Structures are given as C-alpha cells and as structure tokens.
Short mmCIF file of C-alpha atoms in Angstrom, two decimals:
data_model
loop_
_atom_site.label_atom_id
_atom_site.label_comp_id
_atom_site.label_asym_id
_atom_site.label_seq_id
_atom_site.Cartn_x
_atom_site.Cartn_y
_atom_site.Cartn_z
CA UNK A 1 -0.02 0.02 -0.01
CA UNK A 2 1.60 3.24 -1.07
CA UNK A 3 0.78 5.75 1.59
CA UNK A 4 3.50 8.16 0.60
CA UNK A 5 6.38 8.54 -1.77
CA UNK A 6 8.58 6.10 0.10
CA UNK A 7 6.35 3.12 -0.74
CA UNK A 8 6.46 1.78 2.76
CA UNK A 9 5.10 -1.71 3.19
CA UNK A 10 1.74 -1.28 4.99
CA UNK A 11 2.38 -4.28 7.17
CA UNK A 12 5.59 -2.84 8.56
CA UNK A 13 3.83 0.38 9.70
CA UNK A 14 1.13 -1.69 11.39
CA UNK A 15 3.61 -4.11 12.90
CA UNK A 16 5.44 -1.25 14.49
CA UNK A 17 2.40 -0.60 16.73
CA UNK A 18 2.97 -4.03 18.28
CA UNK A 19 6.73 -3.52 18.50
CA UNK A 20 9.49 -6.05 18.00
CA UNK A 21 7.25 -9.00 18.99
CA UNK A 22 5.11 -8.59 15.90
CA UNK A 23 8.10 -8.64 13.66
CA UNK A 24 9.12 -12.09 14.97
CA UNK A 25 5.61 -13.32 14.33
CA UNK A 26 4.84 -13.65 18.01
CA UNK A 27 1.75 -11.66 18.79
CA UNK A 28 1.25 -12.99 22.33
CA UNK A 29 1.69 -10.23 24.91
CA UNK A 30 4.62 -10.83 27.25
CA UNK A 31 3.89 -12.39 30.61
CA UNK A 32 4.10 -9.85 33.45
CA UNK A 33 6.99 -10.98 35.46
CA UNK A 34 8.68 -8.86 38.12
CA UNK A 35 11.90 -8.24 36.08
CA UNK A 36 9.76 -7.04 33.13
CA UNK A 37 7.78 -4.70 35.38
CA UNK A 38 11.05 -3.38 36.87
CA UNK A 39 12.49 -2.69 33.44
CA UNK A 40 9.32 -0.97 32.28
CA UNK A 41 9.38 1.24 35.30
CA UNK A 42 13.07 2.03 34.83
CA UNK A 43 12.47 3.09 31.23
CA UNK A 44 9.36 5.08 32.19
CA UNK A 45 11.25 6.90 34.96
CA UNK A 46 14.14 7.64 32.62
CA UNK A 47 11.76 9.12 29.99
CA UNK A 48 10.00 11.21 32.66
CA UNK A 49 13.31 12.55 33.95
CA UNK A 50 14.48 13.47 30.44
CA UNK A 51 11.24 15.35 29.83
CA UNK A 52 11.61 17.20 33.13
CA UNK A 53 15.18 18.21 32.33
CA UNK A 54 14.12 19.39 28.84
CA UNK A 55 11.30 21.44 30.31
CA UNK A 56 13.74 22.96 32.86
CA UNK A 57 15.79 24.53 30.09
CA UNK A 58 12.77 25.77 28.08
CA UNK A 59 13.20 29.26 29.47
CA UNK A 60 12.37 31.09 26.21
CA UNK A 61 10.51 30.37 23.05
CA UNK A 62 11.39 30.92 19.37
CA UNK A 63 8.93 33.83 19.39
CA UNK A 64 10.70 35.37 22.42
CA UNK A 65 14.11 35.35 20.77
CA UNK A 66 13.22 35.88 17.09
CA UNK A 67 9.95 37.80 17.26
CA UNK A 68 11.57 41.13 16.64
CA UNK A 69 13.30 40.04 13.40
CA UNK A 70 12.18 41.47 10.10
CA UNK A 71 10.00 39.09 8.15
CA UNK A 72 11.98 36.93 5.72
CA UNK A 73 11.60 38.02 2.12
CA UNK A 74 9.17 36.05 -0.07
CA UNK A 75 11.10 33.24 -1.72
CA UNK A 76 11.14 33.75 -5.46
CA UNK A 77 11.96 30.35 -6.92
CA UNK A 78 10.58 29.25 -10.24
CA UNK A 79 11.13 26.15 -12.36
CA UNK A 80 14.18 27.02 -14.49
CA UNK A 81 14.54 23.49 -15.77
CA UNK A 82 11.80 20.91 -16.27
CA UNK A 83 13.68 17.66 -16.64
CA UNK A 84 11.74 15.16 -18.66
CA UNK A 85 13.01 11.69 -19.40
CA UNK A 86 11.70 9.25 -16.84
CA UNK A 87 8.58 7.32 -17.91
CA UNK A 88 7.41 6.37 -14.48
CA UNK A 89 7.27 7.77 -10.95
CA UNK A 90 10.54 9.34 -9.76
CA UNK A 91 11.29 8.45 -6.19
CA UNK A 92 14.50 10.11 -5.31
CA UNK A 93 16.76 12.98 -6.29
CA UNK A 94 20.15 14.09 -4.99
CA UNK A 95 22.56 16.86 -5.99
CA UNK A 96 26.26 16.18 -6.53
CA UNK A 97 28.76 18.16 -4.43
CA UNK A 98 29.34 20.34 -7.51
CA UNK A 99 25.84 21.91 -7.19
CA UNK A 100 25.40 21.22 -10.91
CA UNK A 101 24.77 17.50 -11.49
CA UNK A 102 21.95 15.55 -9.91
CA UNK A 103 20.92 11.89 -9.95
CA UNK A 104 17.37 10.67 -9.98
CA UNK A 105 15.92 7.16 -9.59
CA UNK A 106 12.58 6.10 -11.04
CA UNK A 107 10.25 3.12 -11.10
CA UNK A 108 11.01 2.98 -14.80
CA UNK A 109 14.15 1.17 -13.78
CA UNK A 110 16.64 3.91 -14.57
CA UNK A 111 18.99 6.27 -12.89
CA UNK A 112 19.52 9.50 -14.81
CA UNK A 113 22.47 11.75 -14.16
CA UNK A 114 21.41 15.29 -15.20
CA UNK A 115 23.41 18.43 -15.89
CA UNK A 116 20.94 20.77 -14.24
CA UNK A 117 22.56 23.82 -15.81
CA UNK A 118 21.61 22.69 -19.34
CA UNK A 119 18.91 20.09 -18.64
CA UNK A 120 20.93 17.52 -20.54
CA UNK A 121 21.06 13.88 -19.56
CA UNK A 122 24.72 13.08 -18.93
CA UNK A 123 24.15 9.37 -18.32
CA UNK A 124 21.25 6.96 -18.21
CA UNK A 125 21.93 3.86 -16.13
CA UNK A 126 19.58 0.90 -16.54
CA UNK A 127 18.97 -0.83 -13.16
CA UNK A 128 18.63 -4.56 -12.56
CA UNK A 129 15.65 -3.87 -10.35
CA UNK A 130 13.16 -1.15 -11.10
CA UNK A 131 12.03 -0.80 -7.49
CA UNK A 132 14.33 2.04 -6.60
CA UNK A 133 13.46 4.10 -3.54
CA UNK A 134 16.63 5.95 -2.72
CA UNK A 135 19.60 7.47 -4.62
CA UNK A 136 22.72 9.24 -3.53
CA UNK A 137 25.49 11.20 -5.27
CA UNK A 138 28.97 11.01 -3.79
CA UNK A 139 30.08 14.59 -2.95
CA UNK A 140 33.04 14.10 -5.36
CA UNK A 141 30.64 13.33 -8.24
CA UNK A 142 32.50 10.08 -8.98
CA UNK A 143 29.89 7.60 -7.75
CA UNK A 144 26.17 7.20 -7.34
CA UNK A 145 24.30 4.72 -5.16
CA UNK A 146 20.78 3.43 -5.31
CA UNK A 147 18.61 0.77 -3.72
CA UNK A 148 15.02 -0.09 -2.93
CA UNK A 149 12.81 -3.14 -2.82
CA UNK A 150 15.66 -5.28 -4.14
CA UNK A 151 16.99 -5.14 -0.64
CA UNK A 152 20.44 -4.05 -1.71
CA UNK A 153 22.49 -0.99 -2.36
CA UNK A 154 24.35 -0.80 -5.70
CA UNK A 155 27.26 1.57 -6.28
CA UNK A 156 27.98 2.79 -9.83
CA UNK A 157 31.26 4.39 -11.01
CA UNK A 158 30.43 7.30 -13.27
CA UNK A 159 33.93 7.42 -14.69
CA UNK A 160 34.07 3.81 -15.82
CA UNK A 161 31.75 2.13 -18.26
CA UNK A 162 30.94 -1.56 -18.62
CA UNK A 163 30.78 -3.44 -21.97
CA UNK A 164 27.31 -2.05 -22.68
CA UNK A 165 28.47 1.51 -22.21
CA UNK A 166 26.62 2.03 -18.94
CA UNK A 167 28.29 3.12 -15.74
CA UNK A 168 30.09 0.16 -14.15
CA UNK A 169 28.75 -1.45 -10.98
CA UNK A 170 31.60 -1.40 -8.54
CA UNK A 171 29.79 -2.76 -5.47
CA UNK A 172 26.63 -4.58 -4.62
CA UNK A 173 25.93 -4.27 -0.90
CA UNK A 174 23.87 -7.24 0.17
CA UNK A 175 22.47 -8.77 3.31
CA UNK A 176 19.62 -6.43 4.06
CA UNK A 177 16.46 -7.97 5.44
CA UNK A 178 14.35 -5.09 4.33
CA UNK A 179 14.10 -2.53 1.53
CA UNK A 180 16.82 0.07 1.20
CA UNK A 181 15.16 3.38 2.06
CA UNK A 182 18.03 5.83 2.35
CA UNK A 183 21.75 6.14 1.62
CA UNK A 184 24.41 8.83 1.85
CA UNK A 185 28.11 8.81 0.87
CA UNK A 186 30.44 10.20 3.46
CA UNK A 187 33.19 10.11 0.79
CA UNK A 188 34.14 7.84 -2.12
CA UNK A 189 35.08 5.06 0.27
CA UNK A 190 32.23 5.13 2.77
CA UNK A 191 28.43 4.94 2.56
CA UNK A 192 25.82 4.79 5.23
CA UNK A 193 22.47 3.16 4.62
CA UNK A 194 19.08 2.98 6.35
CA UNK A 195 16.66 0.18 5.65
CA UNK A 196 13.22 -1.32 6.26
CA UNK A 197 14.75 -3.87 8.64
CA UNK A 198 15.19 -0.90 11.05
CA UNK A 199 18.99 -0.99 10.65
CA UNK A 200 21.82 1.39 9.86
CA UNK A 201 24.86 0.02 8.10
CA UNK A 202 28.15 1.77 7.58
CA UNK A 203 30.08 0.27 4.64
CA UNK A 204 33.73 0.37 3.75
CA UNK A 205 33.45 0.42 -0.06
CA UNK A 206 37.08 -0.41 -0.65
CA UNK A 207 36.90 -3.63 1.31
CA UNK A 208 33.26 -4.20 0.33
CA UNK A 209 32.41 -4.95 3.94
CA UNK A 210 30.19 -3.54 6.68
CA UNK A 211 32.15 -1.52 9.28
CA UNK A 212 28.99 -1.31 11.39
CA UNK A 213 25.51 -2.78 11.44
CA UNK A 214 22.96 -2.22 14.11
CA UNK A 215 19.32 -1.85 14.87
CA UNK A 216 18.70 1.88 14.95
CA UNK A 217 14.97 2.33 15.48
CA UNK A 218 11.80 0.35 16.33
CA UNK A 219 10.56 0.89 12.77
CA UNK A 220 11.90 1.38 9.24
CA UNK A 221 14.72 3.92 9.02
CA UNK A 222 13.58 6.17 6.14
CA UNK A 223 15.91 9.15 6.12
CA UNK A 224 19.53 9.98 6.91
CA UNK A 225 21.21 13.38 7.05
CA UNK A 226 24.93 13.92 7.64
CA UNK A 227 26.20 16.79 9.74
CA UNK A 228 28.16 19.51 8.00
CA UNK A 229 31.39 18.16 9.57
CA UNK A 230 30.42 14.56 8.67
CA UNK A 231 31.04 13.38 12.25
CA UNK A 232 27.44 12.79 13.18
CA UNK A 233 24.16 12.08 11.47
CA UNK A 234 20.45 12.14 12.10
CA UNK A 235 18.02 9.38 11.24
CA UNK A 236 14.26 9.66 10.76
CA UNK A 237 11.99 6.62 11.17
CA UNK A 238 8.40 5.40 10.88
CA UNK A 239 8.62 4.90 14.66
CA UNK A 240 7.91 8.69 14.77
CA UNK A 241 11.27 9.53 16.29
CA UNK A 242 14.57 10.98 15.08
CA UNK A 243 17.96 10.02 16.47
CA UNK A 244 21.38 11.63 16.59
CA UNK A 245 24.38 9.35 16.12
CA UNK A 246 28.13 9.69 16.28
CA UNK A 247 29.50 8.05 13.14
CA UNK A 248 31.30 5.20 14.93
CA UNK A 249 28.70 4.44 17.63
CA UNK A 250 25.99 1.79 17.64
CA UNK A 251 24.00 3.61 20.32
CA UNK A 252 22.26 6.87 19.62
CA UNK A 253 23.29 10.00 21.42
CA UNK A 254 19.84 11.48 21.58
CA UNK A 255 16.32 10.52 20.61
CA UNK A 256 13.86 13.21 19.58
CA UNK A 257 10.11 12.84 20.02
CA UNK A 258 7.32 15.11 18.93
CA UNK A 259 6.04 13.92 15.58
CA UNK A 260 2.79 12.01 15.79
CA UNK A 261 3.42 9.93 12.65
CA UNK A 262 6.23 8.71 10.44
CA UNK A 263 9.20 11.01 10.09
CA UNK A 264 9.76 10.83 6.38
CA UNK A 265 12.71 13.16 6.08
CA UNK A 266 15.45 14.80 8.17
CA UNK A 267 17.85 17.55 7.27
CA UNK A 268 20.78 18.84 9.30
CA UNK A 269 20.86 22.59 9.93
CA UNK A 270 23.95 24.21 8.38
CA UNK A 271 25.02 25.38 11.88
CA UNK A 272 25.38 21.71 12.85
CA UNK A 273 23.37 22.23 16.01
CA UNK A 274 19.80 21.60 14.82
CA UNK A 275 17.84 19.65 12.23
CA UNK A 276 14.57 20.03 10.37
CA UNK A 277 12.06 17.30 9.55
CA UNK A 278 9.14 16.49 7.29
CA UNK A 279 6.48 14.09 8.48
CA UNK A 280 3.41 12.10 7.60
CA UNK A 281 1.68 14.04 10.42
CA UNK A 282 1.49 17.03 8.06
CA UNK A 283 4.03 19.14 9.92
CA UNK A 284 7.63 20.04 9.66
CA UNK A 285 9.65 20.63 12.82
CA UNK A 286 12.93 22.09 13.98
CA UNK A 287 14.76 20.26 16.76
CA UNK A 288 17.65 21.79 18.63
CA UNK A 289 20.44 19.38 19.52
CA UNK A 290 22.04 21.16 22.42
CA UNK A 291 18.68 21.92 24.11
CA UNK A 292 17.57 18.38 23.15
CA UNK A 293 14.03 19.35 22.09
CA UNK A 294 11.53 20.41 19.46
CA UNK A 295 11.82 24.25 19.14
CA UNK A 296 9.35 24.89 16.35
CA UNK A 297 6.49 23.18 14.55
CA UNK A 298 5.68 24.41 11.01
CA UNK A 299 2.15 23.93 9.81
CA UNK A 300 0.81 24.71 6.34
CA UNK A 301 -2.27 26.97 6.08
CA UNK A 302 -4.42 24.00 5.04
CA UNK A 303 -3.19 20.78 6.64
CA UNK A 304 -4.26 18.18 4.18
CA UNK A 305 -1.10 16.28 3.27
CA UNK A 306 1.96 14.71 4.67
CA UNK A 307 5.45 15.83 3.91
CA UNK A 308 7.75 13.38 2.11
CA UNK A 309 10.96 15.37 2.00
CA UNK A 310 12.70 18.42 3.39
CA UNK A 311 15.72 20.69 2.93
CA UNK A 312 17.13 23.87 4.42
CA UNK A 313 18.38 26.93 2.63
CA UNK A 314 22.05 27.89 2.79
CA UNK A 315 21.75 30.01 5.95
CA UNK A 316 19.06 27.82 7.51
CA UNK A 317 16.51 30.68 7.33
CA UNK A 318 14.12 28.68 5.15
CA UNK A 319 12.85 25.11 5.40
CA UNK A 320 11.41 23.57 2.25
CA UNK A 321 9.19 20.50 2.32
CA UNK A 322 7.92 18.38 -0.54
CA UNK A 323 4.35 17.36 -0.04
CA UNK A 324 1.85 14.74 -1.04
CA UNK A 325 -0.20 17.68 -2.31
CA UNK A 326 2.28 18.17 -5.21
CA UNK A 327 3.82 21.40 -3.94
CA UNK A 328 6.84 22.48 -1.96
CA UNK A 329 5.92 24.39 1.22
CA UNK A 330 8.36 26.96 2.49
CA UNK A 331 8.60 28.42 5.97
CA UNK A 332 10.73 31.11 7.69
CA UNK A 333 12.30 28.85 10.34
CA UNK A 334 12.94 31.64 12.83
CA UNK A 335 9.64 33.53 12.65
CA UNK A 336 7.59 30.36 12.04
CA UNK A 337 5.77 31.90 9.08
CA UNK A 338 4.61 30.02 6.03
CA UNK A 339 6.45 31.74 3.12
CA UNK A 340 4.57 30.22 0.23
CA UNK A 341 4.47 27.21 -2.06
CA UNK A 342 6.29 26.14 -5.20
CA UNK A 343 3.67 24.72 -7.55
CA UNK A 344 4.15 22.94 -10.83
CA UNK A 345 4.33 19.23 -10.16
CA UNK A 346 1.14 17.38 -10.94
CA UNK A 347 1.39 14.66 -8.36
CA UNK A 348 3.07 13.83 -5.01
CA UNK A 349 6.61 15.14 -4.59
CA UNK A 350 8.72 12.25 -3.38
CA UNK A 351 12.05 13.84 -2.78
CA UNK A 352 13.87 17.20 -2.59
CA UNK A 353 17.51 18.20 -2.72
CA UNK A 354 19.02 21.62 -2.08
CA UNK A 355 22.25 22.20 -3.95
CA UNK A 356 25.30 22.69 -1.71
CA UNK A 357 25.69 26.31 -2.79
CA UNK A 358 22.08 26.98 -1.86
CA UNK A 359 21.27 28.34 -5.33
CA UNK A 360 18.95 25.57 -6.61
CA UNK A 361 16.44 23.11 -5.34
CA UNK A 362 15.63 19.92 -7.25
CA UNK A 363 12.37 18.03 -6.75
CA UNK A 364 11.00 14.87 -8.24
CA UNK A 365 7.51 13.50 -8.39
CA UNK A 366 5.05 10.79 -9.19
CA UNK A 367 4.25 12.90 -12.29
CA UNK A 368 7.48 11.40 -13.78
CA UNK A 369 9.19 14.80 -13.85
CA UNK A 370 12.12 16.45 -12.13
CA UNK A 371 12.14 20.22 -11.57
CA UNK A 372 15.07 22.48 -10.83
CA UNK A 373 13.93 25.62 -9.00
CA UNK A 374 16.19 28.63 -8.96
CA UNK B 28 7.51 7.50 23.40
CA UNK B 29 4.22 5.82 22.69
CA UNK B 30 2.96 3.95 25.77
CA UNK B 31 1.70 1.20 23.52
CA UNK B 32 5.23 0.73 22.17
CA UNK B 33 6.74 0.38 25.60
CA UNK B 34 3.97 -2.03 26.65
CA UNK B 35 4.77 -4.34 23.78
CA UNK B 36 8.58 -4.47 24.42
CA UNK B 37 10.14 -7.62 25.70
CA UNK B 38 12.93 -7.56 28.22
CA UNK B 39 15.69 -7.38 25.68
CA UNK B 40 13.98 -4.50 23.89
CA UNK B 41 13.48 -2.63 27.17
CA UNK B 42 17.15 -3.20 28.22
CA UNK B 43 18.24 -1.92 24.88
CA UNK B 44 16.09 1.16 25.01
CA UNK B 45 17.31 1.93 28.56
CA UNK B 46 20.91 1.71 27.26
CA UNK B 47 20.00 3.95 24.33
CA UNK B 48 18.65 6.68 26.63
CA UNK B 49 21.61 6.69 29.11
CA UNK B 50 23.58 9.49 27.47
CA UNK B 51 20.49 11.60 27.05
CA UNK B 52 19.43 11.03 30.72
CA UNK B 53 22.61 12.60 31.99
CA UNK B 54 23.57 15.15 29.32
CA UNK B 55 23.97 18.84 29.97
CA UNK B 56 21.42 20.86 28.08
CA UNK B 57 21.66 24.41 26.80
CA UNK B 58 18.82 26.67 27.84
CA UNK B 59 16.61 27.54 24.85
CA UNK B 60 17.45 31.23 25.41
CA UNK B 61 21.02 30.38 24.52
CA UNK B 62 20.55 27.78 21.79
CA UNK B 63 17.85 29.71 19.85
CA UNK B 64 19.95 32.87 20.11
CA UNK B 65 22.94 30.92 18.67
CA UNK B 66 20.71 29.67 15.82
CA UNK B 67 19.52 33.21 15.09
CA UNK B 68 23.08 34.44 15.12
CA UNK B 69 24.23 31.76 12.71
CA UNK B 70 21.40 32.47 10.30
CA UNK B 71 21.89 36.23 10.40
CA UNK B 72 25.61 35.91 9.77
CA UNK B 73 25.01 33.64 6.77
CA UNK B 74 21.98 35.34 5.25
CA UNK B 75 24.09 37.53 2.99
CA UNK B 76 25.42 34.33 1.35
CA UNK B 77 22.04 32.70 1.10
CA UNK B 78 20.93 32.88 -2.53
CA UNK B 79 17.27 32.51 -1.55
CA UNK B 80 17.62 35.76 0.42
CA UNK B 81 20.16 37.72 -1.65
CA UNK B 82 19.81 36.44 -5.22
CA UNK B 83 23.16 36.51 -7.04
CA UNK B 84 23.59 38.56 -10.22
CA UNK B 85 22.33 36.91 -13.34
CA UNK B 86 25.90 36.54 -14.66
CA UNK B 87 26.75 34.47 -11.60
CA UNK B 88 23.74 32.28 -11.94
CA UNK B 89 24.39 29.25 -14.18
CA UNK B 90 20.69 28.49 -14.43
CA UNK B 91 19.75 31.96 -15.59
CA UNK B 92 18.64 32.24 -19.20
CA UNK B 93 21.48 33.49 -21.32
CA UNK B 94 21.07 36.58 -23.47
CA UNK B 95 20.62 35.99 -27.17
CA UNK B 96 23.88 37.65 -28.27
CA UNK B 97 27.27 36.14 -27.65
CA UNK B 98 30.69 37.69 -28.27
CA UNK B 99 32.32 35.56 -31.00
#
C-alpha cells in the first residue's frame, strides 16, 4: 500500500504498533513478570526525567528570541529546468557536491544523471531492479548509489563504463532484510544506509564490507542526514522519532520525540546544532540538539497532506518540504511563518535536494518529472 | 515514546532502550534562550550568502537564461 512517496510496506507500519514481537511473528503479549515490570518502570522513569530536564531549560521560546526580526523576504523560486526523461514515478533525487549535477531514480528502472545547468542527460543507467526508492550522489561526483525493494544498495562508478556502455557497478551491498530506504556517501570510500529492517549500516566500499551494522529504530529507517562536519548524522523513522548518532557508535546520542506519525525526512541545519524534519503528520519541525528538544512546529495553512521530504536553505533561514499535495511548502524557520508554495508538479513530490551552494532546489515527483527551481 | 510501544517491548528491547537513553538522561542541556539565540546568530551571519535571500547577479547564476547575443 503506497501511503506516501517512500512506498512503505503497509504491514511494517502496522507491525510497528505491536513492536518487535510482531516482527518475529509472536503476537502474544509478554507475561508480566517482576523483572519485566522493573524494566518498564526504569524506562518510564528515565523518559520522565528526560522530559523534566528538557522542560527545565525551556526558558524562552522561538517567538521570544526571534519575534523582533524582520519578516523573511518572499522566496522567489521558479522552475528554471523541467527535466523530462523518466517514464514512471521518480522516487528520489540528490545533488552532486558540484551543485550542478543531480541523480534521480525512477520506477522505470533507470537512474538518470542530469546536468541541471543545461537540462541534458549526462548518463542513463539501466537498473537490474526497477524498484528504486533511494539514490545518492557522492560529494566528489564520482559515484552514485541506489537501492530499494531489491533489498540491496548498488554503487555505480560514473567514470568507468561496462561493456554495454553504462556506468560500471563497482559494489553490490547485500544482506539487508528489508528494503533500502536511504543512503548517503560520506566520501568515495564510505556509505551509510538505512533500511526497512530498522537498521543502519556503515560500509567500507574499498573492502566491500560492513564496518557497522545495528538496529537503529523500532521501525523502518527512512531518512539519513549527515552533519556539516560529517562526524554525526540524524536518522528519521516510521517509529515517529529521530535520532542523533556519532558516526562510529551503535548507540544513539539522543532521541527526539514530537512527531505524531512517520518522520519521512530529516535535514541537518547548516550550523550543525539543529535539524529540520518532514512528516506524515502534516508538519515540519525544527529540533535543537544542544537543548535536546523540538523548538518549532511548522504547519501549512491547510493541513491536508503529509510531507515526504525536506531541505534547508544555505543559511538555515528557510525550510522547504515536498508534499503529497504536489507542492513544496516553505517556511521562515525563525519567525515560524509560512512563506509560500512552489507549484508545478502534478502529483506527489517524493524527494527534494538543495544544492550545496544553496542556489537551486531539485524536486522529483510521481508525475514522472524532475524540476530544478532557482 | 508511545505507551503502547513500551507496553509491547520484551525484556531485551527494554534493556536496549534503557541503554539507548543513558547518554541523554545525564547530558547537559543548553537553555533555549542560549541555543535559539545561537541559531539566530548563525542564520543572520550567513543570510548575506544565502541565494534565496540575496539572489546572485544573473551573470553568476548558471541556471539563468543566457542573453541571445554572444561575443564571437
């Protein structure tokens, strides 16, 4: 059942409600033994204490600190390039580090590498599986990665062709027990993936081996965002939470609650101390890392649709969210004001990528098109 | 955290979750007055370089439509 652009398996969202037991097929509730009760109380007390400590530091609000700022100018982005080429839904888009090229993945079974300055297709890569859900461009521009319902992540070398003339597959990362939902290159040698089996994997691409593999959430991991210094990352999950991780750890640093449905997308703030989200609950939020809490909730004027994707502008002043309603909603993050919508797509927007230089935003949609907004 | 989620957890899941929350249970937090002010300061410092706020000249914008004449 496709409830949003990430094509989540309906059963997994339902199974989450019953927790890990449902995933193992055991739907019997656990017997209430003293140790179980003790553990439940310990966790409950811990959560209460954390909430108390968060409330203690909530001495001011966003309105208190930013209320006197001038309103942010109206964002004037229009479609400068309408990239046509895919013949089925496009599920994922990601800019290269050069702020010029972008990769898209579509259910037509192709990856397309676009030169967004000219609109030209630089490469078309046929995929072995058409069920692609996530794509990533290495910051260097040398590699792209993709994966989806094939339960694997495939790495293509854009500078080397195989005998058919398509970009060569240099790695097939296997062993996932669920769909690949998100991936991000740290550099040419390292990729981090999130998957429907609730795990995060860190891969050493030279050795072709996992450096780390661990259960990260109590539901599908659907989004990953690297910090500006690449030392930490945020994950978003259908379990409604977001987590902050140090790159080499298997335990999260912090868990952020607030959303009332799947967190579909996370995006690190350029300052490195906050992150924005887009959720099925029809809101976008800003979480502050050092204060360990939700500092703003951004609601559209008519809350009809979930957000599938999000990005922040170069300074962090604007958050942009791709929506099931076919538009991109924009907010002033500091004054919590809806700044407008980018309209043009004719169906759900599945993914959004802000170029590193902040000058362009790429979106892709179930309408088979890719738009570059400048 | 959803009470229904906690209620459904087995002992191992509870132990794991408790481990997961340990850092957060003892971390030092910045007051919002300080962290929001820092966010505002960062944004204000970087607004001049944010193309969505200060659009670059057409000649510095690779996506801008080029004029019809070119110098041969």
